[in-house]
PDB file of C-alpha atoms in Angstrom:
ATOM      1  CA  MET C 829      13.146  23.021 -22.639  1.00 76.00           C
ATOM      2  CA  LYS C 830      15.440  25.918 -22.023  1.00 86.00           C
ATOM      3  CA  CYS C 831      16.994  25.603 -25.566  1.00 91.00           C
ATOM      4  CA  ALA C 832      13.434  25.319 -27.018  1.00 90.00           C
ATOM      5  CA  LEU C 833      12.294  28.524 -25.337  1.00 90.00           C
ATOM      6  CA  ALA C 834      15.679  30.330 -26.462  1.00 92.00           C
ATOM      7  CA  GLY C 835      15.098  29.020 -30.055  1.00 91.00           C
ATOM      8  CA  ALA C 836      11.551  30.459 -30.061  1.00 89.00           C
ATOM      9  CA  LEU C 837      12.892  33.938 -29.087  1.00 89.00           C
ATOM     10  CA  ALA C 838      15.683  33.569 -31.584  1.00 89.00           C
ATOM     11  CA  CYS C 839      13.556  32.737 -34.631  1.00 84.00           C
ATOM     12  CA  ALA C 840      10.845  35.295 -33.673  1.00 78.00           C
ATOM     13  CA  SER C 841      13.419  38.002 -33.795  1.00 77.00           C
ATOM     14  CA  HIS C 842      13.044  37.726 -37.592  1.00 77.00           C
ATOM     15  CA  VAL C 843      10.446  40.282 -37.223  1.00 81.00           C
ATOM     16  CA  VAL C 844      13.013  43.174 -36.824  1.00 81.00           C
ATOM     17  CA  LEU C 845      13.867  42.744 -40.481  1.00 81.00           C
ATOM     18  CA  ILE C 846      10.374  42.407 -41.996  1.00 86.00           C
ATOM     19  CA  PRO C 847      10.715  45.495 -44.098  1.00 89.00           C
ATOM     20  CA  LEU C 848      13.675  44.063 -45.917  1.00 85.00           C
ATOM     21  CA  ASP C 849      11.809  40.704 -46.022  1.00 84.00           C
ATOM     22  CA  VAL C 850       8.788  42.402 -47.796  1.00 88.00           C
ATOM     23  CA  VAL C 851      11.231  43.795 -50.395  1.00 88.00           C
ATOM     24  CA  LYS C 852      12.976  40.721 -50.937  1.00 84.00           C
ATOM     25  CA  VAL C 853       9.818  38.520 -51.513  1.00 84.00           C
ATOM     26  CA  ASN C 854       8.363  41.220 -53.859  1.00 85.00           C
ATOM     27  CA  MET C 855      11.693  41.170 -55.829  1.00 85.00           C
ATOM     28  CA  GLN C 856      11.390  37.464 -56.344  1.00 83.00           C
ATOM     29  CA  TYR C 857       7.633  37.481 -56.862  1.00 83.00           C
ATOM     30  CA  ASP C 858       7.616  40.155 -59.590  1.00 85.00           C
ATOM     31  CA  PRO C 859      11.254  40.944 -60.653  1.00 84.00           C
ATOM     32  CA  LYS C 860      10.174  43.016 -63.620  1.00 86.00           C
ATOM     33  CA  ARG C 861       8.459  45.444 -61.364  1.00 89.00           C
ATOM     34  CA  PHE C 862      10.665  45.223 -58.248  1.00 89.00           C
ATOM     35  CA  GLN C 863      14.149  45.590 -59.601  1.00 87.00           C
ATOM     36  CA  THR C 864      16.448  46.955 -57.091  1.00 86.00           C
ATOM     37  CA  LEU C 865      16.511  47.474 -53.386  1.00 84.00           C
ATOM     38  CA  THR C 866      16.014  51.189 -53.380  1.00 89.00           C
ATOM     39  CA  GLN C 867      13.525  51.129 -56.091  1.00 92.00           C
ATOM     40  CA  SER C 868      11.457  48.411 -54.516  1.00 90.00           C
ATOM     41  CA  LEU C 869      11.675  50.052 -51.174  1.00 90.00           C
ATOM     42  CA  SER C 870      10.403  53.214 -52.682  1.00 92.00           C
ATOM     43  CA  LEU C 871       7.680  51.730 -54.648  1.00 92.00           C
ATOM     44  CA  ILE C 872       6.390  49.759 -51.714  1.00 90.00           C
ATOM     45  CA  VAL C 873       6.168  52.645 -49.642  1.00 90.00           C
ATOM     46  CA  ARG C 874       4.535  54.839 -52.118  1.00 90.00           C
ATOM     47  CA  GLU C 875       1.942  52.228 -52.922  1.00 86.00           C
ATOM     48  CA  TYR C 876       1.463  50.472 -49.798  1.00 84.00           C
ATOM     49  CA  GLY C 877       2.687  52.754 -47.023  1.00 84.00           C
ATOM     50  CA  TRP C 878       4.775  52.113 -43.945  1.00 81.00           C
ATOM     51  CA  GLY C 879       2.436  50.198 -41.828  1.00 81.00           C
ATOM     52  CA  THR C 880       1.118  46.631 -41.581  1.00 76.00           C
ATOM     53  CA  SER C 881      -0.375  47.147 -45.128  1.00 79.00           C
ATOM     54  CA  GLY C 882       3.048  48.187 -46.455  1.00 83.00           C
ATOM     55  CA  LEU C 883       6.553  47.591 -45.052  1.00 87.00           C
ATOM     56  CA  TRP C 884       5.473  45.599 -42.201  1.00 90.00           C
ATOM     57  CA  LYS C 885       3.041  43.266 -43.881  1.00 87.00           C
ATOM     58  CA  GLY C 886       3.003  39.838 -42.630  1.00 86.00           C
ATOM     59  CA  ALA C 887       4.685  40.432 -39.235  1.00 87.00           C
ATOM     60  CA  ASN C 888       2.008  38.606 -37.185  1.00 87.00           C
ATOM     61  CA  ALA C 889       2.235  35.578 -39.429  1.00 88.00           C
ATOM     62  CA  LEU C 890       6.074  35.574 -39.465  1.00 84.00           C
ATOM     63  CA  ILE C 891       6.073  35.587 -35.549  1.00 86.00           C
ATOM     64  CA  ALA C 892       3.781  32.702 -35.515  1.00 85.00           C
ATOM     65  CA  SER C 893       5.492  30.706 -37.993  1.00 85.00           C
ATOM     66  CA  PHE C 894       9.109  31.206 -36.973  1.00 85.00           C
ATOM     67  CA  GLY C 895       8.228  31.253 -33.380  1.00 87.00           C
ATOM     68  CA  LYS C 896       6.957  27.711 -33.550  1.00 89.00           C
ATOM     69  CA  GLN C 897       9.760  26.596 -35.876  1.00 91.00           C
ATOM     70  CA  GLY C 898      12.370  27.804 -33.488  1.00 92.00           C
ATOM     71  CA  VAL C 899      10.901  25.814 -30.658  1.00 93.00           C
ATOM     72  CA  VAL C 900      11.323  22.606 -32.609  1.00 95.00           C
ATOM     73  CA  LYS C 901      14.480  23.372 -34.569  1.00 96.00           C
ATOM     74  CA  PHE C 902      16.839  24.563 -31.753  1.00 95.00           C
ATOM     75  CA  GLY C 903      15.433  22.280 -29.173  1.00 95.00           C
ATOM     76  CA  MET C 904      15.520  19.188 -31.232  1.00 96.00           C
ATOM     77  CA  TYR C 905      19.109  20.160 -32.598  1.00 96.00           C
ATOM     78  CA  GLU C 906      20.512  20.424 -29.145  1.00 95.00           C
ATOM     79  CA  PHE C 907      18.904  17.159 -28.092  1.00 96.00           C
ATOM     80  CA  LEU C 908      19.979  15.227 -31.145  1.00 97.00           C
ATOM     81  CA  LYS C 909      23.531  16.493 -31.144  1.00 96.00           C
ATOM     82  CA  ASP C 910      23.948  15.608 -27.525  1.00 95.00           C
ATOM     83  CA  THR C 911      22.354  12.121 -28.017  1.00 97.00           C
ATOM     84  CA  PHE C 912      24.384  11.123 -31.107  1.00 97.00           C
ATOM     85  CA  MET C 913      27.744  12.154 -29.397  1.00 95.00           C
ATOM     86  CA  ASN C 914      26.887  10.355 -26.227  1.00 95.00           C
ATOM     87  CA  TYR C 915      25.844   7.363 -28.195  1.00 96.00           C
ATOM     88  CA  PHE C 916      28.799   7.151 -30.701  1.00 95.00           C
ATOM     89  CA  GLY C 917      31.267   8.238 -28.076  1.00 94.00           C
ATOM     90  CA  ARG C 918      34.129  10.808 -27.783  1.00 90.00           C
ATOM     91  CA  LYS C 919      36.537   9.346 -30.337  1.00 92.00           C
ATOM     92  CA  PHE C 920      33.965   9.014 -33.052  1.00 95.00           C
ATOM     93  CA  SER C 921      32.351  12.339 -32.458  1.00 93.00           C
ATOM     94  CA  MET C 922      35.785  14.111 -32.716  1.00 92.00           C
ATOM     95  CA  VAL C 923      36.462  12.636 -36.073  1.00 94.00           C
ATOM     96  CA  TYR C 924      32.820  12.998 -37.507  1.00 96.00           C
ATOM     97  CA  THR C 925      31.638  16.080 -35.570  1.00 95.00           C
ATOM     98  CA  GLY C 926      30.523  17.876 -38.711  1.00 96.00           C
ATOM     99  CA  MET C 927      28.484  14.798 -39.859  1.00 97.00           C
ATOM    100  CA  ILE C 928      26.659  14.900 -36.417  1.00 97.00           C
ATOM    101  CA  TRP C 929      25.887  18.644 -36.890  1.00 97.00           C
ATOM    102  CA  LEU C 930      24.482  18.001 -40.215  1.00 98.00           C
ATOM    103  CA  LEU C 931      22.437  14.971 -39.448  1.00 98.00           C
ATOM    104  CA  SER C 932      21.003  16.609 -36.312  1.00 98.00           C
ATOM    105  CA  ALA C 933      20.315  19.847 -38.286  1.00 97.00           C
ATOM    106  CA  SER C 934      18.502  18.078 -41.079  1.00 97.00           C
ATOM    107  CA  ILE C 935      16.329  16.016 -38.804  1.00 98.00           C
ATOM    108  CA  ALA C 936      15.344  18.893 -36.545  1.00 97.00           C
ATOM    109  CA  GLU C 937      14.464  21.032 -39.478  1.00 97.00           C
ATOM    110  CA  THR C 938      12.343  18.472 -41.288  1.00 97.00           C
ATOM    111  CA  TYR C 939      10.016  18.541 -38.292  1.00 97.00           C
ATOM    112  CA  ALA C 940      10.393  22.176 -37.600  1.00 96.00           C
ATOM    113  CA  ASP C 941       9.096  22.956 -41.056  1.00 96.00           C
ATOM    114  CA  ILE C 942       5.772  21.159 -40.346  1.00 96.00           C
ATOM    115  CA  ALA C 943       5.082  23.943 -37.795  1.00 93.00           C
ATOM    116  CA  LEU C 944       6.583  26.683 -40.072  1.00 94.00           C
ATOM    117  CA  CYS C 945       4.712  25.804 -43.205  1.00 95.00           C
ATOM    118  CA  PRO C 946       1.224  27.032 -42.905  1.00 95.00           C
ATOM    119  CA  CYS C 947       1.949  30.513 -41.527  1.00 94.00           C
ATOM    120  CA  GLU C 948       4.902  30.914 -43.948  1.00 89.00           C
ATOM    121  CA  MET C 949       2.447  30.234 -46.790  1.00 92.00           C
ATOM    122  CA  LEU C 950       0.222  32.967 -45.400  1.00 94.00           C
ATOM    123  CA  LYS C 951       3.025  35.375 -44.867  1.00 90.00           C
ATOM    124  CA  VAL C 952       4.029  35.274 -48.440  1.00 88.00           C
ATOM    125  CA  LYS C 953       0.417  35.671 -49.497  1.00 90.00           C
ATOM    126  CA  ILE C 954      -0.044  38.769 -47.402  1.00 91.00           C
ATOM    127  CA  GLN C 955       3.228  40.157 -48.709  1.00 86.00           C
ATOM    128  CA  THR C 956       2.767  39.758 -52.307  1.00 84.00           C
ATOM    129  CA  SER C 957      -0.972  40.530 -52.760  1.00 86.00           C
ATOM    130  CA  PRO C 958      -2.020  43.923 -54.269  1.00 82.00           C
ATOM    131  CA  PRO C 959      -3.562  46.445 -52.199  1.00 79.00           C
ATOM    132  CA  GLY C 960      -7.211  45.562 -51.396  1.00 84.00           C
ATOM    133  CA  SER C 961      -6.986  41.986 -52.815  1.00 90.00           C
ATOM    134  CA  PHE C 962      -6.233  40.249 -49.660  1.00 93.00           C
ATOM    135  CA  PRO C 963      -6.580  40.848 -45.919  1.00 92.00           C
ATOM    136  CA  THR C 964      -3.226  42.116 -44.260  1.00 89.00           C
ATOM    137  CA  ASP C 965      -4.417  41.585 -40.600  1.00 90.00           C
ATOM    138  CA  PHE C 966      -3.462  38.057 -39.236  1.00 92.00           C
ATOM    139  CA  TRP C 967      -6.911  36.504 -38.346  1.00 94.00           C
ATOM    140  CA  PRO C 968      -8.854  37.790 -41.522  1.00 95.00           C
ATOM    141  CA  ALA C 969      -6.074  36.763 -43.676  1.00 95.00           C
ATOM    142  CA  LEU C 970      -5.915  33.072 -42.076  1.00 96.00           C
ATOM    143  CA  MET C 971      -9.701  32.747 -42.395  1.00 96.00           C
ATOM    144  CA  ARG C 972      -9.665  33.702 -46.022  1.00 96.00           C
ATOM    145  CA  PHE C 973      -6.602  31.621 -46.738  1.00 95.00           C
ATOM    146  CA  TYR C 974      -8.313  28.612 -45.241  1.00 96.00           C
ATOM    147  CA  LYS C 975     -11.428  29.153 -47.161  1.00 96.00           C
ATOM    148  CA  GLU C 976      -9.347  29.151 -50.414  1.00 94.00           C
ATOM    149  CA  ARG C 977      -7.397  26.112 -49.248  1.00 93.00           C
ATOM    150  CA  HIS C 978      -8.392  24.075 -52.227  1.00 91.00           C
ATOM    151  CA  GLU C 979      -6.819  26.649 -54.526  1.00 89.00           C
ATOM    152  CA  ASN C 980      -3.815  27.553 -52.692  1.00 89.00           C
ATOM    153  CA  GLY C 981      -3.000  24.191 -50.957  1.00 91.00           C
ATOM    154  CA  PHE C 982      -3.136  25.456 -47.378  1.00 94.00           C
ATOM    155  CA  PRO C 983      -1.653  24.288 -45.012  1.00 93.00           C
ATOM    156  CA  PHE C 984       0.916  22.137 -46.396  1.00 94.00           C
ATOM    157  CA  GLY C 985       0.976  22.658 -50.219  1.00 89.00           C
ATOM    158  CA  SER C 986       4.397  24.362 -50.083  1.00 86.00           C
ATOM    159  CA  ILE C 987       6.028  21.817 -47.723  1.00 92.00           C
ATOM    160  CA  GLY C 988       8.290  20.551 -50.562  1.00 87.00           C
ATOM    161  CA  ALA C 989       9.482  24.119 -51.359  1.00 83.00           C
ATOM    162  CA  VAL C 990       9.955  24.908 -47.651  1.00 90.00           C
ATOM    163  CA  TRP C 991      11.832  21.609 -46.959  1.00 93.00           C
ATOM    164  CA  SER C 992      14.004  22.263 -50.150  1.00 87.00           C
ATOM    165  CA  ARG C 993      14.769  25.799 -48.838  1.00 86.00           C
ATOM    166  CA  GLN C 994      15.134  25.284 -44.934  1.00 91.00           C
ATOM    167  CA  ILE C 995      16.860  22.004 -44.698  1.00 95.00           C
ATOM    168  CA  PRO C 996      19.930  23.068 -46.724  1.00 91.00           C
ATOM    169  CA  TYR C 997      19.716  26.559 -44.860  1.00 90.00           C
ATOM    170  CA  THR C 998      19.610  25.039 -41.535  1.00 95.00           C
ATOM    171  CA  MET C 999      22.313  22.443 -42.354  1.00 96.00           C
ATOM    172  CA  ALA C1000      24.497  25.345 -43.438  1.00 93.00           C
ATOM    173  CA  LYS C1001      23.307  27.414 -40.525  1.00 94.00           C
ATOM    174  CA  PHE C1002      24.336  25.084 -37.790  1.00 97.00           C
ATOM    175  CA  PHE C1003      27.379  23.405 -39.462  1.00 97.00           C
ATOM    176  CA  VAL C1004      29.109  26.771 -40.538  1.00 97.00           C
ATOM    177  CA  PHE C1005      28.218  28.411 -37.259  1.00 97.00           C
ATOM    178  CA  GLU C1006      29.690  25.547 -35.004  1.00 96.00           C
ATOM    179  CA  ARG C1007      32.701  25.315 -37.239  1.00 96.00           C
ATOM    180  CA  THR C1008      33.349  29.090 -37.189  1.00 97.00           C
ATOM    181  CA  VAL C1009      33.010  29.224 -33.420  1.00 96.00           C
ATOM    182  CA  GLN C1010      35.520  26.448 -33.291  1.00 94.00           C
ATOM    183  CA  MET C1011      37.907  28.371 -35.363  1.00 95.00           C
ATOM    184  CA  PHE C1012      37.524  31.473 -33.214  1.00 96.00           C
ATOM    185  CA  TYR C1013      38.351  29.607 -29.981  1.00 95.00           C
ATOM    186  CA  THR C1014      41.268  27.804 -31.793  1.00 93.00           C
ATOM    187  CA  TYR C1015      42.947  30.567 -33.668  1.00 95.00           C
ATOM    188  CA  VAL C1016      41.714  33.857 -32.129  1.00 96.00           C
ATOM    189  CA  PHE C1017      40.591  33.464 -28.632  1.00 95.00           C
ATOM    190  CA  THR C1018      43.228  30.527 -27.747  1.00 93.00           C
ATOM    191  CA  MET C1019      42.610  30.308 -23.943  1.00 94.00           C
ATOM    192  CA  PRO C1020      39.880  28.034 -22.492  1.00 92.00           C
ATOM    193  CA  LYS C1021      36.445  29.395 -23.647  1.00 94.00           C
ATOM    194  CA  ASP C1022      35.109  29.708 -19.937  1.00 92.00           C
ATOM    195  CA  THR C1023      37.967  32.148 -19.123  1.00 94.00           C
ATOM    196  CA  TYR C1024      36.468  34.681 -21.415  1.00 95.00           C
ATOM    197  CA  SER C1025      33.592  36.899 -20.339  1.00 96.00           C
ATOM    198  CA  LYS C1026      30.056  36.330 -21.447  1.00 95.00           C
ATOM    199  CA  GLU C1027      30.475  39.586 -23.609  1.00 96.00           C
ATOM    200  CA  THR C1028      33.288  38.253 -25.413  1.00 97.00           C
ATOM    201  CA  GLN C1029      31.627  34.895 -25.960  1.00 97.00           C
ATOM    202  CA  LEU C1030      28.419  36.615 -27.281  1.00 97.00           C
ATOM    203  CA  LEU C1031      30.734  38.700 -29.698  1.00 97.00           C
ATOM    204  CA  VAL C1032      32.059  35.402 -31.082  1.00 97.00           C
ATOM    205  CA  THR C1033      28.482  34.225 -31.373  1.00 97.00           C
ATOM    206  CA  CYS C1034      27.490  37.333 -33.112  1.00 97.00           C
ATOM    207  CA  LEU C1035      30.173  37.281 -35.655  1.00 97.00           C
ATOM    208  CA  SER C1036      30.003  33.682 -36.305  1.00 97.00           C
ATOM    209  CA  GLY C1037      26.270  34.072 -36.958  1.00 97.00           C
ATOM    210  CA  PHE C1038      26.706  36.869 -39.450  1.00 97.00           C
ATOM    211  CA  LEU C1039      29.304  34.844 -41.592  1.00 96.00           C
ATOM    212  CA  THR C1040      26.924  31.745 -41.210  1.00 96.00           C
ATOM    213  CA  GLY C1041      23.982  33.858 -42.519  1.00 95.00           C
ATOM    214  CA  LEU C1042      25.967  34.753 -45.864  1.00 95.00           C
ATOM    215  CA  VAL C1043      26.755  31.042 -46.623  1.00 94.00           C
ATOM    216  CA  ALA C1044      23.299  29.778 -45.563  1.00 92.00           C
ATOM    217  CA  ALA C1045      21.463  32.400 -47.822  1.00 92.00           C
ATOM    218  CA  ALA C1046      23.445  31.393 -50.793  1.00 92.00           C
ATOM    219  CA  VAL C1047      22.852  27.671 -50.602  1.00 90.00           C
ATOM    220  CA  SER C1048      19.115  28.043 -50.097  1.00 89.00           C
ATOM    221  CA  HIS C1049      18.202  30.802 -52.405  1.00 90.00           C
ATOM    222  CA  VAL C1050      16.865  29.041 -55.327  1.00 90.00           C
ATOM    223  CA  PRO C1051      14.217  27.168 -53.433  1.00 87.00           C
ATOM    224  CA  ASP C1052      13.426  30.397 -51.552  1.00 84.00           C
ATOM    225  CA  SER C1053      12.753  31.980 -55.087  1.00 87.00           C
ATOM    226  CA  LEU C1054      10.534  29.145 -55.982  1.00 86.00           C
ATOM    227  CA  PHE C1055       8.584  29.415 -52.695  1.00 80.00           C
ATOM    228  CA  SER C1056       7.998  33.079 -53.430  1.00 80.00           C
ATOM    229  CA  LEU C1057       6.753  32.466 -57.120  1.00 84.00           C
ATOM    230  CA  LYS C1058       4.477  29.792 -55.798  1.00 78.00           C
ATOM    231  CA  ALA C1059       2.448  32.645 -54.105  1.00 72.00           C
ATOM    232  CA  LYS C1060       1.310  33.650 -57.668  1.00 76.00           C
ATOM    233  CA  SER C1061      -2.144  32.252 -58.414  1.00 73.00           C
ATOM    234  CA  GLU C1062      -1.106  31.048 -61.775  1.00 81.00           C
ATOM    235  CA  ASN C1063       1.794  29.129 -60.274  1.00 79.00           C
ATOM    236  CA  VAL C1064       0.009  27.286 -57.571  1.00 76.00           C
ATOM    237  CA  ALA C1065      -0.596  24.281 -59.738  1.00 77.00           C
ATOM    238  CA  LYS C1066       2.642  24.252 -61.625  1.00 84.00           C
ATOM    239  CA  PRO C1067       5.266  21.725 -60.679  1.00 84.00           C
ATOM    240  CA  TYR C1068       8.520  23.077 -59.631  1.00 82.00           C
ATOM    241  CA  SER C1069      10.457  21.663 -62.601  1.00 88.00           C
ATOM    242  CA  ASN C1070       8.141  23.851 -64.858  1.00 89.00           C
ATOM    243  CA  LEU C1071       8.852  26.895 -62.837  1.00 88.00           C
ATOM    244  CA  ILE C1072      12.716  26.380 -63.047  1.00 90.00           C
ATOM    245  CA  ARG C1073      12.270  26.105 -66.986  1.00 90.00           C
ATOM    246  CA  GLU C1074      10.067  29.094 -67.192  1.00 89.00           C
ATOM    247  CA  TYR C1075      12.249  31.349 -65.092  1.00 88.00           C
ATOM    248  CA  GLY C1076      15.470  29.897 -65.496  1.00 91.00           C
ATOM    249  CA  LEU C1077      18.073  28.774 -63.105  1.00 90.00           C
ATOM    250  CA  TRP C1078      20.284  31.733 -63.134  1.00 91.00           C
ATOM    251  CA  ARG C1079      17.434  34.135 -62.414  1.00 89.00           C
ATOM    252  CA  LEU C1080      16.046  32.204 -59.720  1.00 90.00           C
ATOM    253  CA  ALA C1081      19.776  32.080 -58.212  1.00 90.00           C
ATOM    254  CA  THR C1082      20.198  35.673 -58.497  1.00 89.00           C
ATOM    255  CA  SER C1083      17.001  37.523 -58.207  1.00 85.00           C
ATOM    256  CA  GLY C1084      16.994  39.314 -54.819  1.00 82.00           C
ATOM    257  CA  LEU C1085      20.201  37.311 -53.699  1.00 90.00           C
ATOM    258  CA  VAL C1086      22.063  40.432 -52.514  1.00 89.00           C
ATOM    259  CA  ILE C1087      19.242  41.558 -50.471  1.00 84.00           C
ATOM    260  CA  ARG C1088      18.517  38.246 -49.074  1.00 88.00           C
ATOM    261  CA  MET C1089      22.224  37.752 -48.162  1.00 92.00           C
ATOM    262  CA  ILE C1090      22.043  41.032 -46.289  1.00 88.00           C
ATOM    263  CA  ILE C1091      18.758  39.893 -44.546  1.00 85.00           C
ATOM    264  CA  VAL C1092      20.124  36.456 -43.689  1.00 89.00           C
ATOM    265  CA  GLY C1093      23.431  37.715 -42.537  1.00 93.00           C
ATOM    266  CA  PHE C1094      22.087  40.098 -40.059  1.00 93.00           C
ATOM    267  CA  LEU C1095      19.090  37.936 -39.078  1.00 89.00           C
ATOM    268  CA  THR C1096      21.340  34.943 -38.396  1.00 94.00           C
ATOM    269  CA  ALA C1097      23.529  37.041 -36.193  1.00 95.00           C
ATOM    270  CA  ILE C1098      20.750  38.433 -34.349  1.00 94.00           C
ATOM    271  CA  GLN C1099      18.980  34.888 -34.139  1.00 94.00           C
ATOM    272  CA  TRP C1100      22.267  33.350 -32.564  1.00 96.00           C
ATOM    273  CA  TRP C1101      22.994  36.312 -30.415  1.00 96.00           C
ATOM    274  CA  THR C1102      19.349  36.133 -28.926  1.00 95.00           C
ATOM    275  CA  TYR C1103      19.720  32.277 -28.671  1.00 96.00           C
ATOM    276  CA  ASP C1104      22.895  32.460 -26.629  1.00 97.00           C
ATOM    277  CA  THR C1105      21.960  35.347 -24.587  1.00 96.00           C
ATOM    278  CA  THR C1106      18.886  33.741 -23.549  1.00 96.00           C
ATOM    279  CA  LYS C1107      20.665  30.399 -22.747  1.00 95.00           C
ATOM    280  CA  THR C1108      23.080  32.454 -20.507  1.00 95.00           C
ATOM    281  CA  LEU C1109      20.250  34.146 -18.722  1.00 95.00           C
ATOM    282  CA  LEU C1110      18.977  30.662 -18.153  1.00 94.00           C
ATOM    283  CA  GLY C1111      22.145  29.311 -16.849  1.00 94.00           C
ATOM    284  CA  LEU C1112      23.416  27.534 -19.867  1.00 94.00           C
ATOM    285  CA  PRO C1113      26.703  28.103 -21.706  1.00 93.00           C
ATOM    286  CA  THR C1114      26.887  29.748 -25.075  1.00 94.00           C
ATOM    287  CA  THR C1115      26.741  27.379 -28.095  1.00 93.00           C
ATOM    288  CA  SER C1116      29.960  25.617 -28.980  1.00 89.00           C
ATOM    289  CA  THR C1117      31.259  21.968 -29.529  1.00 83.00           C
ATOM    290  CA  LEU C1118      34.729  22.135 -27.894  1.00 74.00           C
ATOM    291  CA  PHE C1119      36.580  18.879 -27.247  1.00 65.00           C
ATOM    292  CA  LYS C1120      38.844  19.021 -24.212  1.00 57.00           C
ATOM    293  CA  ALA C1121      40.749  16.348 -22.371  1.00 44.00           C
ATOM    294  CA  GLU C1122      38.569  16.473 -19.403  1.00 41.00           C
ATOM    295  CA  SER C1123      35.198  16.274 -21.210  1.00 38.00           C
ATOM    296  CA  ASP C1124      33.653  15.173 -24.526  1.00 40.00           C
ATOM    297  CA  SER C1125      31.946  18.716 -25.413  1.00 42.00           C
ATOM    298  CA  SER C1126      30.340  21.755 -24.196  1.00 43.00           C
ATOM    299  CA  ALA C1127      26.987  22.973 -25.836  1.00 47.00           C
TER     300      ALA C1127
END
């Protein structure tokens, strides 16, 4: 329960980077019009403004979607990781730790995306709609999106795209983070982890989170681009294979990639820092899987 609460706060922290998220989504949605970071930022501010109709479009939908996702993702990941390690035992877990991380992350994200998908679809629709064509406030937008569900596929019409984006992202997010933390405590901070201050442990969390975000963004960018393109009314009924042929794999893999790596790098650092800070405030240790002679792991 404590991990689920920490996960909700961690994922909801995504809201601090909403302006960059709006820019990234529009660069993927209409790359001919939104070409570079500075040009897209200037264009959005000029045409839409700074508020919830402009750079902060979709903030409420984002909090709703990622908050629910965080409860399931982090809570289930921690539960499954501990369950698998206890079931298989210390020797097996030491050899196949990475497999346990990946398996736990993939299962947790599969269920978490069911909570994420409806409001994530709504967020992208809000962020990519021209001024005046779609509500920007959460409840009016939700009601309108629900009424048009036969055209837009709400609430789970994009679940395939969400899974294809989020499952690889989350597998990378947990695997790379856990491995990076292990490396920090093996090669940099070589004393037992609990001898270091909470501030030092949270610094390790933050640095590991940023490096993790760069990798996670790269491995999940093509499905993220496809998800944004699905928000176009003319693309709703198109199979993903058609979109890949139409836009080209290279364009899908590179359009908005740099800005997304910046977003996800800082976002993942913020998320992990928020998650571990909340855990420490609730009396739990920071996240790590460190095998010692006297215990199987600490998490």
